[in-house]
Amino acid sequence: MFETGIRQLRMAVGTLSGRRLDTRNIGRLVDDALATLAEFGEPGADVQQLIGGGAADPEERLEAANRAVRRTARRLASVSPFYARRFAAISAEVDQLDVAGLRAIPVTTKHDLAERAADFRCTDVAGYLSTRTTGTTGRPAEIWMSRYEMELWPALSALALVLRDELRPGDIMQVNFSSRAVAANHLASAQCRLANAGCRLLGIMAPDDALDSLGEFGTTLLATYPSYLAELVTAARRRGLGPEDFSLRRVTVGGEVLSPTLARAACQTLGVAHVEDTFSMTEVIPVTGRTCSQAHVHYDVSTGLTELLDLETGEPAEPGALGTVVITPYFPYRDCMPVFRYDTRDVARALADEPLSCEMADVPATSQILGKAGDLLHAATGVATPRQLVDAIEALPTAPWPARYRAAVHEGRIALTLPASAIADYGEAAAREHFADAGLDVELSIADDGRARPMRHTRSDLHETSFSAAQALVGA
Ligand SMILES: [Zn+2]
């Protein structure tokens, strides 16, 4: 039954003709997958393509991308006021459009989305739920989603998670995302519902409360941001907690740089084999990326097109060059407020132009995300990325997690300000050497810890108060 269902779904995906998918069928496929796994222990052949994304043959994959780009553009030209104008302005022939021709279409920026949100709403779809971006750059953008999208996305992701054995019936998932990340929270709970797992949406609560909760009710999965994971690990170490205090099987993070030092510490303290580092962004849902064992990010090709564009020229980044990740989610995976060639400003390096040898070699990839384009430091010795800084700071023996710093380029060198606690008992001289060893030419200054907060913002700063965790009111 399951193989038949998968075949039908692949056929539907392969021959999409502008119709939406039947979300109930995908929900049923999750049930079938669970039943098959329960009976046979594995889902059988031929499903990796569906969940990993697309054909292994590059030509076949390009042809599928060309069809999907055309299908998406054709629809936007008729129902998205923003893109109807944009395509008309450059006389784009949407019926002829393909991946190569895409370059003529200007990228869409967060500024476009924030300033002209109403123009992005497609005229043939009713909005059901809105969500706001919770990143640390710029004004939040509000994205509207249709009922169809909110049924489709968790069904597709639950299917992939179940088939990869990453989500099982009986699992309990603790979700520490900002409560305002409505889409991410909704998707997590809907995935759990479809997989017969439990879900605890806790928000960015006091880390000690989150730790208490992690140790309860046999919580097996944790989903959060790297900076909040840093707070949890720090609090757990302070309390002397270790793997025996938790029953976690998987920890998944995304949305920020995860340093190797923090990942290792989280594994040791929480008792998991590794921390999964995923790429996702509200504006480009449902397109996601997964990190492989060789630290590439591989982008799902079935739900969208991912490009890496050179930061200077806007052309495809050459091997080794830095580029910004630009994503086009395809119709019918996105229908209410779609974006086309959305410039995430997340920077990655283009991989060498040679075949990959990792376990996801068939899926297109870039380096890990290195930080936001606006945070790159153009020093005399070359460009330093936020990832380099975070990796180096979080590797300090004082374990200052999540990394707090302020950085700018001053006379060609990186002027780096750290809070005093980051080098306590270690000293400035040793710290300078530490950064030099990491290949960073820094001019170090130290600020009082009280001034550490306004330094680098992280998503863990989105702390939500409660009456038990908040400080007593003055005069109370
Ligand atoms: Zn890889």
Coordinates of C-alpha atoms and ligand atoms in Angstrom, one line a residue:
M1 CA 0.0 0.0 0.0
F2 CA 2.8 2.3 0.9
E3 CA 4.8 1.8 -2.3
T4 CA 1.6 2.4 -4.3
G5 CA 1.0 5.6 -2.4
I6 CA 4.5 6.8 -2.9
R7 CA 4.3 6.0 -6.6
Q8 CA 1.1 8.0 -6.9
L9 CA 2.6 10.9 -5.1
R10 CA 5.7 10.9 -7.2
M11 CA 3.5 10.8 -10.3
A12 CA 1.5 13.7 -9.0
V13 CA 4.7 15.7 -8.2
G14 CA 6.3 14.8 -11.5
T15 CA 3.3 15.8 -13.7
L16 CA 2.1 18.8 -11.8
S17 CA 0.1 20.9 -14.1
G18 CA -0.8 23.8 -12.0
R19 CA -3.1 21.9 -9.6
R20 CA -2.6 21.8 -5.9
L21 CA -1.8 18.5 -4.1
D22 CA -4.4 16.7 -2.1
T23 CA -3.1 17.2 1.5
R24 CA -5.3 14.4 2.9
N25 CA -3.5 11.9 0.6
I26 CA -0.2 13.0 2.0
G27 CA -1.5 12.7 5.5
R28 CA -2.6 9.2 4.7
L29 CA 0.8 8.4 3.3
V30 CA 2.3 9.3 6.7
D31 CA 0.0 6.7 8.2
D32 CA 1.0 4.2 5.6
A33 CA 4.6 4.9 6.2
L34 CA 4.2 4.4 10.0
A35 CA 2.3 1.1 9.4
T36 CA 5.0 -0.1 6.9
L37 CA 7.8 0.8 9.3
A38 CA 6.0 -1.0 12.2
E39 CA 5.7 -4.1 10.0
F40 CA 8.9 -4.2 8.0
G41 CA 11.2 -1.9 9.9
E42 CA 12.1 0.1 6.8
P43 CA 10.1 1.9 4.2
G44 CA 11.5 0.0 1.2
A45 CA 13.3 1.1 -1.9
D46 CA 12.9 4.3 -3.9
V47 CA 11.6 6.7 -1.4
Q48 CA 14.9 8.6 -0.8
Q49 CA 14.4 10.5 -4.1
L50 CA 11.0 11.7 -3.0
I51 CA 12.1 12.9 0.4
G52 CA 15.7 13.9 -0.5
G53 CA 14.5 15.7 -3.5
G54 CA 14.3 14.9 -7.1
A55 CA 16.1 12.9 -9.7
A56 CA 19.7 11.8 -9.4
D57 CA 20.4 12.5 -13.1
P58 CA 21.4 16.2 -13.4
E59 CA 19.7 16.7 -16.8
E60 CA 16.5 15.2 -15.6
R61 CA 16.7 17.4 -12.5
L62 CA 17.3 20.6 -14.6
E63 CA 14.3 19.7 -16.8
A64 CA 12.1 19.3 -13.7
A65 CA 13.4 22.6 -12.3
N66 CA 12.7 24.4 -15.6
R67 CA 9.1 23.1 -15.6
A68 CA 8.7 24.1 -12.0
V69 CA 10.1 27.6 -12.5
R70 CA 7.8 28.2 -15.5
R71 CA 4.8 26.8 -13.6
T72 CA 5.5 29.1 -10.7
A73 CA 6.2 32.2 -12.7
R74 CA 3.1 31.7 -14.9
R75 CA 0.9 31.7 -11.9
L76 CA 2.6 34.6 -10.2
A77 CA 2.2 36.7 -13.3
S78 CA -1.5 36.3 -13.1
V79 CA -2.3 36.3 -9.4
S80 CA 0.5 38.1 -7.6
P81 CA 0.3 41.9 -8.0
F82 CA 4.0 42.4 -7.0
Y83 CA 5.3 39.8 -9.5
A84 CA 2.8 40.7 -12.3
R85 CA 4.4 44.2 -12.2
R86 CA 7.9 43.0 -11.8
F87 CA 7.7 40.5 -14.7
A88 CA 6.0 43.1 -16.9
A89 CA 8.6 45.7 -16.1
I90 CA 11.3 43.6 -17.7
S91 CA 9.0 42.1 -20.3
A92 CA 9.7 38.6 -19.0
E93 CA 8.2 35.8 -21.1
V94 CA 7.0 33.7 -18.3
D95 CA 5.8 30.9 -20.7
Q96 CA 9.4 30.6 -21.9
L97 CA 11.1 31.1 -18.6
D98 CA 13.7 28.5 -17.4
V99 CA 16.5 28.3 -14.8
A100 CA 19.0 30.1 -17.1
G101 CA 16.5 32.8 -18.0
L102 CA 15.8 33.4 -14.3
R103 CA 18.9 35.6 -14.0
A104 CA 17.1 38.4 -15.8
I105 CA 14.6 38.7 -13.0
P106 CA 15.7 40.9 -10.1
V107 CA 15.9 39.2 -6.7
T108 CA 13.3 40.0 -4.1
T109 CA 14.5 41.6 -0.9
K110 CA 13.2 41.6 2.7
H111 CA 12.7 45.3 2.2
D112 CA 10.3 44.6 -0.7
L113 CA 8.4 42.2 1.5
A114 CA 8.2 44.5 4.5
E115 CA 7.3 47.6 2.5
R116 CA 4.8 46.1 0.1
A117 CA 3.5 43.1 1.9
A118 CA -0.1 43.4 0.5
D119 CA 1.2 43.2 -3.1
F120 CA 2.7 39.8 -2.4
R121 CA -0.7 38.3 -1.5
C122 CA -2.1 36.2 -4.3
T123 CA -5.5 37.2 -5.4
D124 CA -6.9 33.7 -5.7
V125 CA -6.1 32.4 -2.2
A126 CA -7.5 33.3 1.3
G127 CA -5.0 33.9 4.0
Y128 CA -5.5 31.6 7.1
L129 CA -2.6 32.3 9.4
S130 CA 0.1 35.0 9.5
T131 CA 3.6 34.6 11.0
R132 CA 6.3 37.2 11.5
T133 CA 10.0 36.7 10.9
T134 CA 12.1 36.5 14.2
G135 CA 15.6 37.0 12.8
T136 CA 17.9 39.6 14.2
T137 CA 18.2 41.8 11.1
G138 CA 15.9 44.6 10.2
R139 CA 12.2 45.0 10.6
P140 CA 10.1 41.8 10.8
A141 CA 8.3 40.8 7.7
E142 CA 4.8 39.3 8.0
I143 CA 4.0 36.3 5.9
W144 CA 0.4 35.0 5.3
M145 CA -0.2 31.4 4.8
S146 CA -3.2 29.6 3.4
R147 CA -5.0 26.7 5.1
Y148 CA -3.8 24.5 2.2
E149 CA -0.1 25.4 3.0
M150 CA -0.6 24.8 6.7
E151 CA -1.9 21.3 5.9
L152 CA 0.6 20.5 3.1
W153 CA 3.9 21.6 4.7
P154 CA 3.7 19.5 7.9
A155 CA 2.4 16.5 5.9
L156 CA 5.4 16.6 3.6
S157 CA 7.9 17.2 6.4
A158 CA 6.3 14.5 8.6
L159 CA 6.5 12.0 5.8
A160 CA 10.2 12.8 5.3
L161 CA 10.9 12.7 9.0
V162 CA 9.1 9.4 9.5
L163 CA 10.8 7.8 6.5
R164 CA 14.2 8.9 7.8
D165 CA 13.3 7.5 11.2
E166 CA 13.8 10.9 12.7
L167 CA 10.3 11.1 14.2
R168 CA 8.6 8.1 15.7
P169 CA 5.2 7.4 17.2
G170 CA 5.5 8.0 21.0
D171 CA 8.3 10.5 20.6
I172 CA 7.9 13.7 22.7
M173 CA 9.3 16.8 21.0
Q174 CA 10.2 19.9 23.0
V175 CA 10.1 23.0 20.9
N176 CA 11.9 26.1 22.2
F177 CA 11.2 28.6 19.4
S178 CA 10.0 32.1 20.0
S179 CA 6.2 31.9 20.6
R180 CA 5.9 34.5 17.9
A181 CA 7.4 32.1 15.3
V182 CA 3.9 31.0 14.7
A183 CA 4.6 29.0 11.5
A184 CA 7.5 27.1 13.0
N185 CA 5.5 26.2 16.1
H186 CA 2.5 25.2 14.2
L187 CA 4.5 23.0 11.8
A188 CA 6.2 21.2 14.7
S189 CA 3.0 20.4 16.4
A190 CA 1.3 19.3 13.2
Q191 CA 4.2 17.1 12.3
C192 CA 3.9 15.4 15.7
R193 CA 0.2 15.0 15.3
L194 CA 0.6 13.3 12.0
A195 CA 3.3 11.0 13.4
N196 CA 1.4 10.2 16.6
A197 CA 4.1 11.9 18.6
G198 CA 3.7 14.4 21.5
C199 CA 4.7 18.0 21.2
R200 CA 5.5 20.6 23.9
L201 CA 5.6 24.2 22.5
L202 CA 7.4 26.1 25.3
G203 CA 8.7 29.3 23.8
I204 CA 12.0 30.9 24.8
M205 CA 11.4 30.4 28.5
A206 CA 13.9 30.6 31.4
P207 CA 16.6 28.1 30.5
D208 CA 16.3 26.3 33.9
D209 CA 12.6 25.7 33.3
A210 CA 13.3 24.4 29.9
L211 CA 15.9 22.0 31.3
D212 CA 13.5 20.8 34.0
S213 CA 11.0 20.1 31.3
L214 CA 13.6 18.3 29.1
G215 CA 14.1 15.8 31.9
E216 CA 10.4 15.1 32.2
F217 CA 7.9 12.8 30.5
G218 CA 10.5 11.0 28.5
T219 CA 11.2 14.0 26.1
T220 CA 13.1 12.5 23.2
L221 CA 13.5 15.3 20.7
L222 CA 14.5 19.0 21.1
A223 CA 14.1 21.7 18.5
T224 CA 15.5 25.1 19.1
Y225 CA 18.0 27.8 18.0
P226 CA 21.8 27.4 18.5
S227 CA 21.9 30.4 20.9
Y228 CA 19.2 29.0 23.1
L229 CA 20.9 25.6 23.0
A230 CA 23.9 27.4 24.3
E231 CA 21.9 28.8 27.2
L232 CA 20.5 25.3 28.0
V233 CA 24.0 23.7 27.9
T234 CA 25.4 26.4 30.1
A235 CA 22.6 26.1 32.6
A236 CA 22.9 22.3 32.6
R237 CA 26.6 22.4 33.3
R238 CA 26.1 24.9 36.1
R239 CA 23.6 22.5 37.7
G240 CA 25.9 19.4 37.1
L241 CA 23.3 17.7 34.8
G242 CA 24.5 15.1 32.3
P243 CA 23.3 12.6 29.8
E244 CA 21.7 10.4 32.5
D245 CA 19.3 13.2 33.4
F246 CA 17.8 13.3 29.9
S247 CA 16.3 10.8 27.4
L248 CA 17.0 12.7 24.3
R249 CA 17.5 11.0 20.9
R250 CA 17.8 14.0 18.6
V251 CA 18.6 17.7 19.0
T252 CA 17.8 19.9 15.9
V253 CA 18.7 23.5 15.6
G254 CA 18.5 26.2 12.9
G255 CA 18.4 29.9 12.1
E256 CA 21.8 30.8 13.5
V257 CA 25.4 29.7 13.4
L258 CA 26.1 26.5 15.4
S259 CA 29.8 26.3 16.4
P260 CA 31.6 22.9 16.5
T261 CA 32.5 23.6 20.2
L262 CA 28.9 24.2 21.2
A263 CA 27.7 21.2 19.2
R264 CA 30.2 19.0 21.0
A265 CA 29.3 20.3 24.4
A266 CA 25.6 19.8 23.7
C267 CA 26.3 16.2 22.7
Q268 CA 28.3 15.5 25.9
T269 CA 25.8 17.2 28.2
L270 CA 22.5 16.2 26.7
G271 CA 23.7 12.7 25.6
V272 CA 23.0 12.8 21.8
A273 CA 25.3 11.6 19.1
H274 CA 25.2 14.8 17.1
V275 CA 23.3 18.1 16.8
E276 CA 21.4 18.4 13.5
D277 CA 22.0 21.8 11.9
T278 CA 19.2 22.7 9.5
F279 CA 18.6 25.6 7.2
S280 CA 15.1 27.1 7.1
M281 CA 13.7 30.6 6.9
T282 CA 10.1 31.8 7.3
E283 CA 10.1 33.7 4.0
V284 CA 11.0 30.7 1.9
I285 CA 9.1 27.9 3.6
P286 CA 8.8 25.0 2.8
V287 CA 12.3 24.9 1.2
T288 CA 14.8 23.7 3.7
G289 CA 18.4 22.6 3.8
R290 CA 20.2 19.9 5.7
T291 CA 23.8 19.7 6.9
C292 CA 25.7 16.5 5.8
S293 CA 28.6 14.8 7.6
Q294 CA 31.0 16.9 5.5
A295 CA 29.4 20.2 6.7
H296 CA 27.7 21.1 3.4
V297 CA 24.2 22.5 3.4
H298 CA 22.1 20.5 0.9
Y299 CA 18.9 22.2 -0.3
D300 CA 15.7 20.4 -1.1
V301 CA 15.1 20.5 -4.8
S302 CA 11.6 19.1 -5.0
T303 CA 9.9 22.2 -3.3
G304 CA 12.1 25.0 -4.7
L305 CA 15.2 26.3 -6.5
T306 CA 18.2 27.4 -4.5
E307 CA 20.8 29.7 -6.2
L308 CA 24.0 31.0 -4.7
L309 CA 24.7 34.5 -6.2
D310 CA 28.0 36.3 -6.0
L311 CA 27.8 39.1 -3.6
E312 CA 29.5 41.5 -6.0
T313 CA 28.1 40.6 -9.4
G314 CA 24.8 38.9 -8.7
E315 CA 25.8 36.1 -11.1
P316 CA 26.1 32.5 -9.9
A317 CA 29.0 32.3 -7.4
E318 CA 32.2 30.8 -8.8
P319 CA 33.7 27.8 -6.8
G320 CA 35.2 29.1 -3.6
A321 CA 33.5 32.5 -3.8
L322 CA 31.1 33.9 -1.2
G323 CA 27.5 34.2 -2.3
T324 CA 24.0 35.0 -1.0
V325 CA 21.5 32.1 -0.9
V326 CA 18.5 33.0 -3.2
I327 CA 15.5 30.7 -3.0
T328 CA 12.4 30.3 -5.2
P329 CA 9.7 28.1 -3.6
Y330 CA 7.7 26.3 -6.3
F331 CA 3.9 26.2 -6.8
P332 CA 2.0 24.2 -5.6
Y333 CA 4.1 24.1 -2.5
R334 CA 3.5 27.7 -1.8
D335 CA 0.4 29.5 -2.8
C336 CA -0.7 32.4 -0.5
M337 CA 2.1 34.9 -0.4
P338 CA 4.9 33.4 -2.4
V339 CA 8.3 34.9 -3.1
F340 CA 10.3 34.4 -6.3
R341 CA 14.1 34.6 -6.2
Y342 CA 14.1 35.7 -2.5
D343 CA 17.5 37.0 -1.5
T344 CA 18.0 35.6 2.1
R345 CA 21.3 37.5 2.6
D346 CA 22.5 34.3 4.2
V347 CA 26.1 33.9 2.9
A348 CA 27.7 30.6 2.0
R349 CA 30.7 29.6 -0.1
A350 CA 30.3 27.9 -3.4
L351 CA 31.7 24.4 -3.3
A352 CA 34.5 23.2 -5.6
D353 CA 33.3 22.2 -9.1
E354 CA 33.8 18.5 -8.6
P355 CA 31.5 15.6 -7.6
L356 CA 30.7 15.4 -3.9
S357 CA 31.5 12.3 -1.9
C358 CA 29.1 12.8 1.0
E359 CA 25.9 10.8 1.8
M360 CA 23.8 13.5 0.1
A361 CA 26.0 13.9 -3.0
D362 CA 23.0 13.9 -5.4
V363 CA 21.5 17.0 -3.8
P364 CA 22.9 20.4 -4.6
A365 CA 24.9 22.0 -1.8
T366 CA 26.8 25.0 -0.6
S367 CA 29.2 25.4 2.3
Q368 CA 27.6 25.9 5.7
I369 CA 25.9 29.3 6.2
L370 CA 28.6 31.7 7.3
G371 CA 26.4 34.6 8.5
K372 CA 24.5 37.5 7.1
A373 CA 25.9 39.5 4.2
G374 CA 25.7 42.7 6.2
D375 CA 27.8 41.3 9.0
L376 CA 30.8 40.4 6.8
L377 CA 34.1 42.1 7.9
H378 CA 36.2 43.3 5.0
A379 CA 39.6 43.4 6.7
A380 CA 43.0 44.0 5.0
T381 CA 43.8 40.3 5.4
G382 CA 40.5 39.2 3.7
V383 CA 36.9 38.8 4.5
A384 CA 36.0 37.5 8.0
T385 CA 32.6 35.9 8.4
P386 CA 30.4 35.9 11.5
R387 CA 30.8 32.1 11.6
Q388 CA 34.6 32.5 12.0
L389 CA 34.1 34.9 14.9
V390 CA 31.4 32.8 16.6
D391 CA 33.4 29.6 16.1
A392 CA 36.6 31.2 17.6
I393 CA 34.8 32.9 20.5
E394 CA 32.8 29.8 21.5
A395 CA 36.0 27.8 21.4
L396 CA 37.5 30.0 24.2
P397 CA 38.2 27.8 27.3
T398 CA 35.8 30.0 29.3
A399 CA 32.9 28.6 27.3
P400 CA 31.2 32.0 26.7
W401 CA 28.1 30.6 25.0
P402 CA 26.3 32.0 23.1
A403 CA 29.1 34.2 21.7
R404 CA 28.6 37.9 22.5
Y405 CA 30.7 40.4 20.7
R406 CA 30.9 43.6 18.7
A407 CA 33.0 43.7 15.6
A408 CA 33.9 46.3 13.0
V409 CA 36.9 47.0 10.7
H410 CA 39.2 49.6 12.0
E411 CA 42.2 50.6 9.8
G412 CA 42.1 47.2 8.1
R413 CA 42.0 45.2 11.2
I414 CA 39.1 43.6 13.0
A415 CA 38.2 45.6 16.1
L416 CA 36.6 43.0 18.4
T417 CA 35.0 43.8 21.7
L418 CA 34.3 40.9 24.1
P419 CA 32.6 40.9 27.5
A420 CA 35.0 40.6 30.4
S421 CA 33.6 37.2 31.4
A422 CA 34.6 35.7 28.0
I423 CA 38.3 35.9 28.9
A424 CA 38.1 35.7 32.7
D425 CA 41.0 33.6 34.1
Y426 CA 42.3 33.3 30.6
G427 CA 43.7 36.8 29.9
E428 CA 43.9 39.1 27.0
A429 CA 47.3 37.9 25.8
A430 CA 46.1 34.3 25.6
A431 CA 42.9 35.4 23.9
R432 CA 44.9 37.4 21.3
E433 CA 46.9 34.3 20.5
H434 CA 43.7 32.2 20.4
F435 CA 42.2 34.5 17.7
A436 CA 45.5 34.6 15.7
D437 CA 45.5 30.8 15.8
A438 CA 42.0 30.9 14.3
G439 CA 43.3 33.0 11.5
L440 CA 41.7 36.3 12.7
D441 CA 43.8 39.4 12.9
V442 CA 41.9 41.1 15.8
E443 CA 42.4 44.2 17.9
L444 CA 40.8 43.1 21.1
S445 CA 39.0 45.3 23.6
I446 CA 37.1 44.2 26.7
A447 CA 33.8 45.6 27.9
D448 CA 32.0 45.2 31.2
D449 CA 29.6 42.3 31.2
G450 CA 26.7 44.7 31.8
R451 CA 27.4 46.0 28.3
A452 CA 27.5 42.6 26.7
R453 CA 23.8 42.3 25.9
P454 CA 23.7 45.1 23.3
M455 CA 26.6 43.4 21.5
R456 CA 25.5 40.7 19.2
H457 CA 21.8 39.9 19.2
T458 CA 20.8 36.3 19.2
R459 CA 17.4 34.6 19.0
S460 CA 17.8 33.6 22.6
D461 CA 17.3 37.2 23.4
L462 CA 13.6 36.8 22.6
H463 CA 13.1 35.6 26.2
E464 CA 9.5 35.4 27.3
T465 CA 8.7 36.2 30.8
S466 CA 6.5 34.3 33.2
F467 CA 5.3 35.1 36.8
S468 CA 7.5 32.3 38.2
A469 CA 10.6 33.2 36.2
A470 CA 10.3 37.0 36.1
Q471 CA 11.9 39.1 38.8
A472 CA 9.6 40.5 41.5
L473 CA 8.0 43.8 40.5
V474 CA 9.4 46.9 42.2
G475 CA 7.1 47.8 45.1
A476 CA 5.3 44.4 45.0
Ligands
ZN1 ZN 27.5 17.1 1.6

